[in-house]
XYZ file of C-alpha atoms in Angstrom:
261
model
C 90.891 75.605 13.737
C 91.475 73.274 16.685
C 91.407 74.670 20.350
C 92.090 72.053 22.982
C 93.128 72.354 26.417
C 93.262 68.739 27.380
C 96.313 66.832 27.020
C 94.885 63.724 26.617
C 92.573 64.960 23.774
C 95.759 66.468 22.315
C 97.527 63.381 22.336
C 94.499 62.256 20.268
C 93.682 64.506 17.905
C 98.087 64.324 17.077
C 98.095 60.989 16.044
C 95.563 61.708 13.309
C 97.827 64.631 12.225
C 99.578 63.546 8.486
C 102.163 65.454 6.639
C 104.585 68.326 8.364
C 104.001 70.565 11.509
C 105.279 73.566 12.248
C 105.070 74.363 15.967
C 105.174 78.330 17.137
C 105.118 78.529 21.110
C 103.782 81.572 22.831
C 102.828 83.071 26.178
C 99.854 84.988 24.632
C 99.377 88.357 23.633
C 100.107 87.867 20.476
C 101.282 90.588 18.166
C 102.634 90.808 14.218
C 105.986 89.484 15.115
C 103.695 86.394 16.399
C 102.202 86.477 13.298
C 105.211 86.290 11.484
C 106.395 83.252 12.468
C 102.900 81.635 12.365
C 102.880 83.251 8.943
C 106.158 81.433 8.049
C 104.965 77.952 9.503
C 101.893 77.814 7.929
C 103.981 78.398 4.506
C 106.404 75.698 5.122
C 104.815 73.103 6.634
C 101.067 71.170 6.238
C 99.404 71.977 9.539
C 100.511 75.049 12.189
C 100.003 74.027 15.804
C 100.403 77.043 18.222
C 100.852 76.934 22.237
C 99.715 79.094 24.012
C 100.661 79.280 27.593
C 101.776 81.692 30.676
C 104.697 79.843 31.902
C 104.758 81.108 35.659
C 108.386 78.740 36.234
C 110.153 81.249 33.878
C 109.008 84.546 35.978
C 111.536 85.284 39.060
C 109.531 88.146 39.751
C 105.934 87.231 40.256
C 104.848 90.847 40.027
C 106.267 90.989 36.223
C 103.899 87.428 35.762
C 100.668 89.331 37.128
C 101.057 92.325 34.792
C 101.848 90.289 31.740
C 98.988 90.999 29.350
C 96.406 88.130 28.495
C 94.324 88.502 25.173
C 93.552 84.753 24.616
C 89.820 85.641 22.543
C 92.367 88.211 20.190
C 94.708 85.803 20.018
C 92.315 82.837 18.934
C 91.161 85.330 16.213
C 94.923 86.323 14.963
C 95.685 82.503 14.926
C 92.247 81.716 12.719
C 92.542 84.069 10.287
C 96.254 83.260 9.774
C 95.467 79.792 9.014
C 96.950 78.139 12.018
C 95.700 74.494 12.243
C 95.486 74.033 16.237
C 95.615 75.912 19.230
C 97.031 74.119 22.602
C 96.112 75.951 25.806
C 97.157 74.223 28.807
C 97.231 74.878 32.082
C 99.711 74.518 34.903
C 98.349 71.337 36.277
C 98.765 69.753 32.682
C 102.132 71.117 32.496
C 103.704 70.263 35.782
C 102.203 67.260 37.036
C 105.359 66.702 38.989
C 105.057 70.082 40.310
C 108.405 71.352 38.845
C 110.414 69.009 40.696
C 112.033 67.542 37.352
C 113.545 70.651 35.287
C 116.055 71.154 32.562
C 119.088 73.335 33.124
C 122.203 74.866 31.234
C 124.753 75.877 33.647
C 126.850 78.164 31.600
C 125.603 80.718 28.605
C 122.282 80.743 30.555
C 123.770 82.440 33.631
C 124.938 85.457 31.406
C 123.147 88.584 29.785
C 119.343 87.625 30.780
C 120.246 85.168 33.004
C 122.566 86.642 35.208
C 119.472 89.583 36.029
C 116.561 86.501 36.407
C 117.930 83.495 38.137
C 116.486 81.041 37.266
C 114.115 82.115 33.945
C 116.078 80.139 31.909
C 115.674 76.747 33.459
C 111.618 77.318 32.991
C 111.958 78.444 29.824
C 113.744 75.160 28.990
C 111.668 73.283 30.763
C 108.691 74.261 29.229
C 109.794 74.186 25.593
C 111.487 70.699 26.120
C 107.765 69.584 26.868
C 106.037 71.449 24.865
C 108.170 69.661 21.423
C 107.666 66.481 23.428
C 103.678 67.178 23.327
C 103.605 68.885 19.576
C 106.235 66.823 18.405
C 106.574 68.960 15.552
C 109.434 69.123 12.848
C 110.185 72.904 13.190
C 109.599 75.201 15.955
C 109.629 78.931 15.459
C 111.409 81.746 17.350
C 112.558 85.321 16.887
C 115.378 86.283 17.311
C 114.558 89.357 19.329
C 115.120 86.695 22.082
C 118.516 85.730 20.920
C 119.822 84.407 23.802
C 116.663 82.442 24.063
C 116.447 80.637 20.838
C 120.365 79.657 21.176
C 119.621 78.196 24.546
C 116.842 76.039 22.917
C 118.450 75.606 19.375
C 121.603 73.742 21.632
C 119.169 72.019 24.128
C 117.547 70.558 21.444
C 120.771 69.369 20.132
C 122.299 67.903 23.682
C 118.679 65.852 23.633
C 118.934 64.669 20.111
C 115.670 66.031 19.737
C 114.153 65.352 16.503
C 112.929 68.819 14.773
C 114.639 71.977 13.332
C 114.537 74.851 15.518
C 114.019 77.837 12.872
C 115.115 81.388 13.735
C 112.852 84.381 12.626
C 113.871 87.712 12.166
C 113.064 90.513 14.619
C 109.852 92.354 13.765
C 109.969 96.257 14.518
C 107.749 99.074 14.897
C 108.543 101.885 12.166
C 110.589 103.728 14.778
C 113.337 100.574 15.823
C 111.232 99.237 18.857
C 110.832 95.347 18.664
C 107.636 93.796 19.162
C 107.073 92.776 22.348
C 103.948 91.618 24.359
C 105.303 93.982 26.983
C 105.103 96.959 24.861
C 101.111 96.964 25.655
C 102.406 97.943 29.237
C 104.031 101.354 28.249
C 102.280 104.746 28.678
C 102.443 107.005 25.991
C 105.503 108.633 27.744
C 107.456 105.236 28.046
C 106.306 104.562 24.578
C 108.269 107.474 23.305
C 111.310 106.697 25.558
C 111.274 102.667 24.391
C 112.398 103.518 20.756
C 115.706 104.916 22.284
C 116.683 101.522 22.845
C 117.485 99.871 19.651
C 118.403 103.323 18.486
C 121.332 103.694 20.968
C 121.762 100.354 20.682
C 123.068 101.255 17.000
C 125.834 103.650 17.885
C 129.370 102.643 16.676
C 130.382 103.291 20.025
C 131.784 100.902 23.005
C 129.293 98.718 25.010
C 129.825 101.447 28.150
C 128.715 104.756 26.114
C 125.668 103.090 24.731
C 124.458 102.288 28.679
C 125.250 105.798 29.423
C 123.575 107.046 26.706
C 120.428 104.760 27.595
C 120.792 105.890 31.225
C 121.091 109.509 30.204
C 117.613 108.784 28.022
C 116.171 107.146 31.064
C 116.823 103.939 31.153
C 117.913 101.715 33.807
C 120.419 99.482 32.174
C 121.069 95.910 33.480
C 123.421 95.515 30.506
C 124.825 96.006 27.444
C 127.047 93.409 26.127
C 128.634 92.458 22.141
C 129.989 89.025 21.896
C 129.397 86.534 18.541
C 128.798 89.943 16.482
C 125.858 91.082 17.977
C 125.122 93.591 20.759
C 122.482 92.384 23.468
C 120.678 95.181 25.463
C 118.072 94.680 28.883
C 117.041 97.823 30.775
C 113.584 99.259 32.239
C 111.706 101.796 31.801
C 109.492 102.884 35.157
C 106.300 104.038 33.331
C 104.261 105.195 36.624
C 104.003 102.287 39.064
C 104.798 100.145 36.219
C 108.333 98.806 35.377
C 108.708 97.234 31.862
C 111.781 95.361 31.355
C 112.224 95.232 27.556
C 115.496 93.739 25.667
C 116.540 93.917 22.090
C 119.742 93.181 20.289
C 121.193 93.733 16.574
C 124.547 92.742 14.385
C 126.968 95.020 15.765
C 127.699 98.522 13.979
C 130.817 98.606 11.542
C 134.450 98.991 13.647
C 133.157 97.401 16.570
C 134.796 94.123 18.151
C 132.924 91.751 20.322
C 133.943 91.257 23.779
């Protein structure tokens, strides 16, 4: 397996690349729903590249950026032993050579659910992704869909661009107990743990979008929303685990008899 942090030795080593590649981008701290969709790329296509990267543009709150875990020697290992081809791990300087100054924006679905609570995330997390496919230049990226919102932001940028490569949706990869995977889950105490799998489980009720945020309030949640539209239901809402505050979101087909808004 390939680890290179130099763009210009990426550039390099791509052009030798023959046959398909299958791109899965990450922030690091990789976990089984990680390995999932490197799992599925290395099964459809002839070389896996993987990115990984701590975008800081996408964090509004730079508190949330400090705390967010960084495991790049496991994550190396996970990536090796799953077959991955290459490893990109940039840094900001590589990134942004402009600084940020040039940035890609949607000004409509990415103002609602997620983005209405963290102006401006989307806009990095475009930004970054538009780059990174323009780097990889792969012919499928991978995403779960325990970011919904997220992959349809980047499945329809990718469109509006005539980019050339299939963005491929992955199914959400759960704990035995509901809770999605999340990189932020390694930031829950064993208290907050125990309150975390209340959220998809609420999230499940065949009830209206306003008793499932009381019930996550009355569990201990603070809600920023909980919204059903296009036949799913999309949750975010904290937990305050000590001086920590983990923001974790989740969302699932919506339960029989219930209408979207």
């Amino acid at each position: 397996m390939k680890v290179v942090a130099d763009l210009g030795e990426w550039r390099r080593y791509r052009q030798k690349m023959a046959g398909s590649v299958g791109f899965v981008p990450t922030m690091g701290a990789l976990h089984a729903g990680h390995a999932s969709l490197l799992e599925r790329s290395v099964a459809e296509n002839d070389h896996t590249v993987l990115s990984i990267y701590l975008n800081p543009t996408q964090f509004n709150n730079p508190g949330d950026l400090a705390c967010y875990p960084k495991t790049l020697e496991r994550d190396l290992e996970l990536a090796r032993s799953l077959g991955t081809t290459a490893v990109l791990t940039p840094d900001y300087e590589d990134i942004y050579p402009d600084g940020f100054r040039y940035q890609v924006s949607e000004d409509s679905f990415s103002r609602e659910l997620c983005g209405s609570h963290r102006p401006g995330h989307f806009t990095g997390v475009l930004t970054v992704v538009m780059k990174l496919i323009n780097l990889i230049r792969p012919h499928r990226a991978y995403f779960g869909e325990k970011d919904y919102q997220q992959y349809l932001l980047i499945r329809d940028m990718c469109d509006a661009f005539f980019l050339d490569v299939d963005i491929v949706p992955c199914a959400t990869v759960r704990e035995r107990d509901g809770l999605a995977l999340s990189s932020r889950n390694e930031l829950l105490d064993c208290a907050g743990r125990v309150q975390a799998a209340g959220l998809n489980q609420l999230l499940r009720l065949p009830c209206s979008d306003g008793d499932v945020a009381a019930a996550l309030t009355a569990h201990g949640f603070e809600v920023d929303y909980v919204v059903s539209r296009e036949s799913r239901r999309f949750v975010a809402a904290t937990l305050h685990c000590g001086e920590r505050s983990v923001r974790l979101i989740d969302n699932v087909p919506l339960p029989a008899g219930i209408a979207s808004g």
